[in-house]
Short mmCIF file of C-alpha atoms and ligand atoms in Angstrom, two decimals:
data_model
loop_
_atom_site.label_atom_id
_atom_site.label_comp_id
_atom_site.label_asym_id
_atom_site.label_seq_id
_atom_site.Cartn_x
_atom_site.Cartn_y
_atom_site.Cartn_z
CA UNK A 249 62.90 90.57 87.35
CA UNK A 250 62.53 86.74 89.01
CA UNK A 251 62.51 84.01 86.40
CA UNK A 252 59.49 81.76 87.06
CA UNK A 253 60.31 77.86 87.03
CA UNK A 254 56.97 76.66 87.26
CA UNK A 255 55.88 73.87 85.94
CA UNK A 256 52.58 73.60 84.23
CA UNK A 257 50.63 70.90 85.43
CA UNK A 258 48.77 68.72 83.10
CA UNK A 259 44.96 68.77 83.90
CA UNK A 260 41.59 66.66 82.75
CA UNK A 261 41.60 69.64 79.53
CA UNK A 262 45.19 68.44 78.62
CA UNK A 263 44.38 65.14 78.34
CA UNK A 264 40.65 65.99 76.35
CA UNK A 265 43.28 67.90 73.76
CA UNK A 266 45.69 64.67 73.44
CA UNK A 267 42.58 62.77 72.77
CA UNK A 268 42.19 65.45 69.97
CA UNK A 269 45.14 65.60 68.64
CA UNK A 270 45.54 61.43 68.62
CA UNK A 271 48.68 62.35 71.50
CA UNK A 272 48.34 58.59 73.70
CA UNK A 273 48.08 58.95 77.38
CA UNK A 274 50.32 57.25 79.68
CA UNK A 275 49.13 56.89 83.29
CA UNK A 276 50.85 54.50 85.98
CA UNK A 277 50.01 53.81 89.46
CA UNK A 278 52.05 55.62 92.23
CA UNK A 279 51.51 55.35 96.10
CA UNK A 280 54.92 56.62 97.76
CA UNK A 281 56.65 60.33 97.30
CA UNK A 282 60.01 58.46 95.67
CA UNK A 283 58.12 56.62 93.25
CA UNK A 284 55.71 59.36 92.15
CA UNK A 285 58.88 61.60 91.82
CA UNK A 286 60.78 59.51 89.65
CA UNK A 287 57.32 58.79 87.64
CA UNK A 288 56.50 62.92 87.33
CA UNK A 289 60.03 63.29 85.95
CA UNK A 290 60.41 60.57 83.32
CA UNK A 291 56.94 62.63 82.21
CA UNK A 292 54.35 59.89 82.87
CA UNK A 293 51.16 62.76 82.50
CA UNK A 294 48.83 60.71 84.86
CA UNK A 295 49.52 59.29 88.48
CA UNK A 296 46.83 56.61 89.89
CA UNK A 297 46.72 56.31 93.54
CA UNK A 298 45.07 52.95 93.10
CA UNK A 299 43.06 51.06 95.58
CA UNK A 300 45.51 48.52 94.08
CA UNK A 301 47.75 49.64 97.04
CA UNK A 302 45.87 47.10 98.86
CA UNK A 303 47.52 44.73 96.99
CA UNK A 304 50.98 45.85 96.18
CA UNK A 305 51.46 47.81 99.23
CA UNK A 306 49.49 45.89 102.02
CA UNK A 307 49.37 42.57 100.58
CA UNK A 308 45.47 41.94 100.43
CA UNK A 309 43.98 39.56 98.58
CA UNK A 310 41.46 41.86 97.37
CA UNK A 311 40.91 46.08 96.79
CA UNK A 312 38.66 45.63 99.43
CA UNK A 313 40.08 46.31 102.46
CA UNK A 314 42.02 49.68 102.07
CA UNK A 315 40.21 52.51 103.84
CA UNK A 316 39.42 56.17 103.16
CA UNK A 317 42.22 57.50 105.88
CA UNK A 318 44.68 55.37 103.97
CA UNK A 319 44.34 55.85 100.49
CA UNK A 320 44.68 59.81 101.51
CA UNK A 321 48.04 58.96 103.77
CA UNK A 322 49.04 57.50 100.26
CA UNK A 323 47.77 60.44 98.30
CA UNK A 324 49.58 63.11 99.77
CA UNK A 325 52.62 61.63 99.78
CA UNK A 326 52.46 60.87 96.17
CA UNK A 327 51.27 64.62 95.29
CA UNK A 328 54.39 65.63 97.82
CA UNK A 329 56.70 64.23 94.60
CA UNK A 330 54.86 65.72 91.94
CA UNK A 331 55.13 68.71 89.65
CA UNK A 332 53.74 68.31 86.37
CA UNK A 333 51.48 64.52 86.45
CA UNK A 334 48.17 65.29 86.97
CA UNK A 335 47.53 63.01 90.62
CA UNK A 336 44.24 60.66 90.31
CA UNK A 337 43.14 58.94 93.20
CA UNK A 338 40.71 55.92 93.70
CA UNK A 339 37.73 56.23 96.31
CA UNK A 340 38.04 53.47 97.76
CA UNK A 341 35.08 50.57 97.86
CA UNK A 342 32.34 51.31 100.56
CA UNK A 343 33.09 54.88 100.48
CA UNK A 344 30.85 56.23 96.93
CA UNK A 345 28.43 53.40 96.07
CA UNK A 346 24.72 54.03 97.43
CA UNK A 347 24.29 57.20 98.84
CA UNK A 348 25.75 60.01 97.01
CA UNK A 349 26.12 62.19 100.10
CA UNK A 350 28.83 60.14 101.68
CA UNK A 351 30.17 60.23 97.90
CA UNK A 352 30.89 63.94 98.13
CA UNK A 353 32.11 64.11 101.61
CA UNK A 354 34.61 60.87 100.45
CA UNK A 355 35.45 62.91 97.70
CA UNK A 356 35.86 66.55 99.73
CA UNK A 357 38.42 64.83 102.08
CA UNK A 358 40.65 63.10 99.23
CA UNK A 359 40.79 66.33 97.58
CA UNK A 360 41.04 68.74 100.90
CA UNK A 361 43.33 66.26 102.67
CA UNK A 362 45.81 65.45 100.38
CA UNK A 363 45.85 67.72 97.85
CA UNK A 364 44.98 65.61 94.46
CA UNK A 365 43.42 66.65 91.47
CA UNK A 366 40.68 64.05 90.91
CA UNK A 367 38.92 61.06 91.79
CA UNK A 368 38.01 57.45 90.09
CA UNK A 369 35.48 55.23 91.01
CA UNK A 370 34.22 52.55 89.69
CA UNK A 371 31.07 51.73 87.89
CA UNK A 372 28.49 52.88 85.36
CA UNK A 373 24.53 53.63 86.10
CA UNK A 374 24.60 51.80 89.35
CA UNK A 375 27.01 54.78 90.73
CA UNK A 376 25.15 57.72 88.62
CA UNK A 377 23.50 59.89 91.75
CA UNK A 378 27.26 59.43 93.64
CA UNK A 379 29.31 60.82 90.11
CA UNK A 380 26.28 63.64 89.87
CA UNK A 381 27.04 64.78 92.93
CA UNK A 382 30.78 64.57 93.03
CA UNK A 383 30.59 66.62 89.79
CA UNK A 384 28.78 69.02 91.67
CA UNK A 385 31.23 70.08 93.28
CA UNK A 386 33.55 70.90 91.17
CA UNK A 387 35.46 67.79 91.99
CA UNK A 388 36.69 65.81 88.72
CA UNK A 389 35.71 62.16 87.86
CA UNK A 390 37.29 59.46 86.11
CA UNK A 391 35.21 56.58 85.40
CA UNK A 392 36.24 52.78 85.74
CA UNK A 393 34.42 50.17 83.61
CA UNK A 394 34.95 46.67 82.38
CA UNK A 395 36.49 44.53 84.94
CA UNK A 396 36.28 46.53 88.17
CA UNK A 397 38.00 45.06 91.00
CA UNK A 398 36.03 46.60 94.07
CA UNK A 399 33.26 43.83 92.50
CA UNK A 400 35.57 40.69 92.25
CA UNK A 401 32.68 39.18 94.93
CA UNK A 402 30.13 39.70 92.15
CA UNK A 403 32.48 38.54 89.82
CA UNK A 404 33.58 35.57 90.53
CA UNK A 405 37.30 35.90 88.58
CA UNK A 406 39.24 38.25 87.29
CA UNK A 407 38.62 36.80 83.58
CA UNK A 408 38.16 39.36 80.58
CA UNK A 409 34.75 41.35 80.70
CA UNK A 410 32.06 41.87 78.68
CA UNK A 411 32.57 39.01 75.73
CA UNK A 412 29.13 38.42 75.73
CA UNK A 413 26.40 40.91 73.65
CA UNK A 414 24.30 41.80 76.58
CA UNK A 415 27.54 42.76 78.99
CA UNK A 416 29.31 44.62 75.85
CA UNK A 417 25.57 46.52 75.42
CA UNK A 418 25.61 47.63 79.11
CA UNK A 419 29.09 49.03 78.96
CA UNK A 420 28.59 51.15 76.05
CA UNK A 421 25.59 52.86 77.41
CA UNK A 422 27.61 53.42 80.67
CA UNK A 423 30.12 54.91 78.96
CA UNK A 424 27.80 57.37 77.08
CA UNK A 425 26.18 57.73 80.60
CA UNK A 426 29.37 58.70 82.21
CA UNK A 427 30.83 61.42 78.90
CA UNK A 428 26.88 62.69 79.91
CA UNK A 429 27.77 62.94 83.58
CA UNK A 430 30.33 65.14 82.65
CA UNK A 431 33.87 62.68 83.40
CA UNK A 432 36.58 63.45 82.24
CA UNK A 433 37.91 60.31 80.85
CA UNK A 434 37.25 56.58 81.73
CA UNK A 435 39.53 53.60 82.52
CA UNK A 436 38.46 50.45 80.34
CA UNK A 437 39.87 47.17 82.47
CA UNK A 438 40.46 43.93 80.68
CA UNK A 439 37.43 43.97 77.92
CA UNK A 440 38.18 43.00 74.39
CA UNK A 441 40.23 45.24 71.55
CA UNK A 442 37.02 45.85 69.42
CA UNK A 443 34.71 46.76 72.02
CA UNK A 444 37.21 49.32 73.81
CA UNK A 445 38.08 50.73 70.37
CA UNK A 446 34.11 51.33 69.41
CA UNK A 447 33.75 52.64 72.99
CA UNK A 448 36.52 54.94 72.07
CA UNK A 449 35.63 56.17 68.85
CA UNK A 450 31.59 57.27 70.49
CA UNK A 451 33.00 59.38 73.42
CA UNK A 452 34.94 62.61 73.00
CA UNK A 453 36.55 61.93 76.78
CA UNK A 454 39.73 59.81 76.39
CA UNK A 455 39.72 56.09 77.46
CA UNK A 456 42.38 54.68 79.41
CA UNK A 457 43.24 51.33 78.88
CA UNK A 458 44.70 48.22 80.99
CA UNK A 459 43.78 45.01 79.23
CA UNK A 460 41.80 46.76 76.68
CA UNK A 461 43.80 46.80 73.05
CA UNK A 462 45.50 49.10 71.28
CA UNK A 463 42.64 51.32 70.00
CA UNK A 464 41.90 53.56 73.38
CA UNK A 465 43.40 56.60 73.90
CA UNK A 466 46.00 55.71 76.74
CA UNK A 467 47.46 53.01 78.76
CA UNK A 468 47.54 52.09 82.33
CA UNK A 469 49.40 49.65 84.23
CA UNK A 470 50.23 48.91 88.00
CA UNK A 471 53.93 50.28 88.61
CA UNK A 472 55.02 47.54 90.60
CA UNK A 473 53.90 45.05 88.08
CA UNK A 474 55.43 46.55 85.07
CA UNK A 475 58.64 46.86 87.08
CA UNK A 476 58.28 43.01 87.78
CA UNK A 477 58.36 43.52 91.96
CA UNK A 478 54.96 41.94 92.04
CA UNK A 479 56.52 37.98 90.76
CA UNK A 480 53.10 35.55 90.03
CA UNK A 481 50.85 38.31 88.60
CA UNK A 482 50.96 37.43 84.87
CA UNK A 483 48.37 38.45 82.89
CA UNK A 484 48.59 38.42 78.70
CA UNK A 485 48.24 42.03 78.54
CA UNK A 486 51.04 42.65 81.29
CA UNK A 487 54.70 44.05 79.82
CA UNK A 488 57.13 43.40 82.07
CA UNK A 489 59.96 46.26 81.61
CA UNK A 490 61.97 44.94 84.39
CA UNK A 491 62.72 42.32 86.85
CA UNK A 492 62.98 44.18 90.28
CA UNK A 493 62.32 41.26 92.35
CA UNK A 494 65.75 39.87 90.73
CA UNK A 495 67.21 42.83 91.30
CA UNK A 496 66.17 43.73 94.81
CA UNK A 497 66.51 40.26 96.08
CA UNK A 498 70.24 39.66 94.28
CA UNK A 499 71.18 43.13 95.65
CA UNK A 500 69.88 42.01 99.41
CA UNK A 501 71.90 39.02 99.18
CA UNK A 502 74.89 40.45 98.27
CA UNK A 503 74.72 43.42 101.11
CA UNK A 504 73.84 40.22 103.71
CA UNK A 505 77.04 38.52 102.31
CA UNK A 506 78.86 41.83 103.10
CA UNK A 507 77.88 42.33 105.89
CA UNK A 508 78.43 39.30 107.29
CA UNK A 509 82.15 39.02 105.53
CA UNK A 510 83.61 41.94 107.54
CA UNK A 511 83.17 43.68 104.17
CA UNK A 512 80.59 46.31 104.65
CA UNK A 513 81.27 49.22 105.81
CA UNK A 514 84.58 49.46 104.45
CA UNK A 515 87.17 52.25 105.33
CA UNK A 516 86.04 55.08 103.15
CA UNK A 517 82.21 54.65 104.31
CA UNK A 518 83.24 55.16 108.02
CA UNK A 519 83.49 58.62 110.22
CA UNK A 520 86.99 59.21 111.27
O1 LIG B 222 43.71 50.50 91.42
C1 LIG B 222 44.29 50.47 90.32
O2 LIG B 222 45.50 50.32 90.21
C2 LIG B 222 43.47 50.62 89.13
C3 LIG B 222 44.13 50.40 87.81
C4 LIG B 222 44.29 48.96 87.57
C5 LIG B 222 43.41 51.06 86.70
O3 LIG B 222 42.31 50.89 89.22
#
């Protein structure tokens, strides 16, 4: 008789029972096999392959420029060093918004090509036809309201959303537009505490927070910015649980003083 050490992976019902059962959600950004495999075993249930990436990872100003082919290069190594989190990945802007058809097949190849187990994209009614469709498919969506970066342009800033009555209206609808749709949970970006909490309390889908209070049902923040790599990014809601830069720029420093000290390699790290 073989043992089986399988893993159950957590899926878009898991996180509908946490919801339930008042279990928060914690959800991080991943975009490299290490990283995602160190996330998947500390337990982090939900892995975002963020169009952040174009920030962390290729050093754009905006999540504008990262394209279909690369987000999925990113993908598939992050589901390569997963077992258990439940691998969301970001369609990309230019890729979903206006013509639903190019939606799906945007959506087909994430999910063909690199193996993940959902999509997010960003917006409410604007996007409804593209989400429809995605759906349709069998394909799961997470939504993306509040501050959504693919719109900075629009924007203007990256200051809090939806302060104002009209703005705040417009975002609750969405979000009972998108629980219609049939998503399976929606990321709430940088609005204020009581508006995310009332947002919370109409849906039955969880809300994933970043910026958004205490009262949704889970949290999400950029991996490289809550290990302090990323150094000027400092936002109120941010929690910085490390410094990495310090540590990855001290330990550089100290191999470059090795190495140029006769020091490194020593004796035992050579081939005899
Ligand atoms: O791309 C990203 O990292 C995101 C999170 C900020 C939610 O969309």
């Amino acid at each position: 008789m073989s043992i089986s050490k399988e893993v159950k992976r957590i899926t878009v019902h898991t996180l509908r029972q946490m919801k339930e059962a008042g279990e928060k959600i914690s959800m991080l950004t991943a975009y490299d096999y290490s990283m995602a495999r160190i996330l998947d075993e500390a337990g982090i249930e939900v892995l975002l392959v963020g169009d952040s990436a174009s920030n962390v990872v290729a050093g754009h100003e905006t999540t504008l420029p990262i394209t279909l082919d690369q987000m999925i290069f990113l993908a598939e190594s992050v589901i390569r060093g997963t077992q258990k989190a439940l691998v969301v990945v970001d369609l990309p802007f230019g890729t979903y918004q206006g013509n639903s058809k190019k939606a799906l097949s945007s959506a087909i190849r994430i999910m063909k090509e690199s193996g993940a187990h959902a999509v997010k994209i960003e917006g409410g009614i604007e996007i409804k036809d593209s989400i429809k469709r995605i759906l349709s498919a069998g394909v799961p969506v997470l939504g993306h309201l509040g501050l959504t970066p693919q719109s900075i342009y629009k924007f203007g800033t990256y200051t809090v959303r939806a302060k104002e009555e009209e703005e705040a209206e417009r975002l609750k609808k969405d979000a009972l537009l998108l629980e219609e749709l049939g998503c399976f949970g929606i990321v709430l970006e940088k609005i204020p505490t009581t508006l995310a909490a009332e947002v919370t309390r109409s849906i039955s889908i969880p809300t994933i927070g970043i910026g958004a209070g205490d009262k949704v049902d889970g949290q999400v923040l950029v991996t490289h910015d809550m290990l302090g790599i990323t150094k000027d990014f400092k936002p109120r809601f941010l929690r910085r649980y490390r410094d990495l830069y310090k540590d990855i720029f001290d330990a550089a420093q100290e191999y470059k003083k090795d190495v140029k000290n006769f020091d490194f390699p020593n004796q035992s790290e050579q081939y005899k």
